[in-house]
Amino acid sequence: QKEVEQDPGPLSVPEGAIVSLNCTYSNSAFQYFMWYRQYSRKGPELLMYTYSSGNKEDGRFTAQVDKSSKYISLFIRDSQPSDSATYLCAMSKGGGNKLVFGAGTILRVKS
Amino acid sequence: GAGVSQSPSNKVTEKGKDVELRCDPISGHTALYWYRQRLGQGLEFLIYFQGNSAPDKSGLPSDRFSAERTGESVSTLTIQRTQQEDSAVYLCASSSWGQGSYEQYFGPGTRLTVT
């Protein structure tokens, strides 16, 4: 079993929809949780990070962490075609540790 | 300012040859990471450098893989006697302790194809 599980999709939604992306994990030592966006043939771009449990909002993006369930989510409101990309969840134990990534979910927003 | 840069952007090599990949981190970033991304998969940690500390090599898949970094500057990842399963995108990231290690900034990657 992988440490971080993420549905690869693809997830196809109409423009303006609310998108929900999720990851589950098995290692309770993870403290930092991140979401990266990766466009085709580009490096990952950090979107959101959250320390421990809780919610964080940044514009159209909201990240949620539920450590009791070992479950993290990224919500995208008013999705746009430019949001079409692969979304990678990542987490670490902190203190300069390596990031452990999910496989990534391919999102397609259709206009 | 300038982001993380990597070279070459693409590399095609024959099985059995050695390759060297280069990463230039963001100026002032003390931490540098190498990851590998196979087609359709997430990133796989390879090695981590932090200042003058001994590198964390726990992710290197075999002794054919090695990496060096001089101070807080350029890093090179070397793969000896390449195999077809080494074909992947190799990504470098850097971060600053002042910002917290979670803020890893990635370069565009080197796409390695072993024929």
Short mmCIF file of N, CA and C in Angstrom, two decimals, chain A residues 18 37 47-48 56-63 74-80 83:
data_model
loop_
_atom_site.label_atom_id
_atom_site.label_comp_id
_atom_site.label_asym_id
_atom_site.label_seq_id
_atom_site.Cartn_x
_atom_site.Cartn_y
_atom_site.Cartn_z
N ILE A 18 -17.75 23.52 -9.03
CA ILE A 18 -16.89 23.36 -7.86
C ILE A 18 -16.21 22.01 -7.97
N ARG A 37 0.11 22.19 -8.43
CA ARG A 37 -0.50 22.13 -9.74
C ARG A 37 0.62 21.94 -10.75
N LEU A 47 0.50 25.42 -4.75
CA LEU A 47 -0.77 26.15 -4.66
C LEU A 47 -1.12 26.49 -3.22
N MET A 48 -1.10 25.50 -2.39
CA MET A 48 -1.59 25.66 -1.02
C MET A 48 -0.76 24.79 -0.09
N LYS A 56 -7.68 26.21 4.99
CA LYS A 56 -6.99 27.41 4.52
C LYS A 56 -7.58 27.82 3.19
N GLU A 57 -7.85 29.09 3.05
CA GLU A 57 -8.48 29.60 1.83
C GLU A 57 -7.58 30.61 1.16
N ASP A 58 -7.51 30.53 -0.17
CA ASP A 58 -6.74 31.50 -0.95
C ASP A 58 -7.46 31.71 -2.27
N GLY A 59 -8.21 32.79 -2.36
CA GLY A 59 -8.96 33.06 -3.58
C GLY A 59 -9.99 31.97 -3.84
N ARG A 60 -9.90 31.34 -5.00
CA ARG A 60 -10.87 30.29 -5.36
C ARG A 60 -10.51 28.92 -4.78
N PHE A 61 -9.39 28.84 -4.09
CA PHE A 61 -8.89 27.56 -3.58
C PHE A 61 -9.07 27.46 -2.06
N THR A 62 -9.52 26.29 -1.62
CA THR A 62 -9.61 25.99 -0.19
C THR A 62 -9.00 24.62 0.05
N ALA A 63 -8.07 24.58 1.00
CA ALA A 63 -7.45 23.31 1.38
C ALA A 63 -7.98 22.91 2.76
N LEU A 74 -8.73 19.46 -1.60
CA LEU A 74 -8.57 20.77 -2.24
C LEU A 74 -9.85 21.06 -3.00
N PHE A 75 -10.46 22.21 -2.70
CA PHE A 75 -11.67 22.63 -3.41
C PHE A 75 -11.32 23.81 -4.32
N ILE A 76 -11.83 23.76 -5.52
CA ILE A 76 -11.66 24.86 -6.46
C ILE A 76 -13.05 25.36 -6.82
N ARG A 77 -13.31 26.64 -6.51
CA ARG A 77 -14.60 27.24 -6.83
C ARG A 77 -14.53 27.92 -8.19
N ASP A 78 -15.68 28.01 -8.85
CA ASP A 78 -15.77 28.71 -10.15
C ASP A 78 -14.62 28.26 -11.06
N SER A 79 -14.55 26.98 -11.30
CA SER A 79 -13.42 26.43 -12.06
C SER A 79 -13.37 27.03 -13.48
N GLN A 80 -12.14 27.20 -13.96
CA GLN A 80 -11.88 27.80 -15.26
C GLN A 80 -11.11 26.82 -16.14
N ASP A 83 -7.65 26.10 -15.23
CA ASP A 83 -7.36 25.22 -14.10
C ASP A 83 -7.07 23.80 -14.55
#
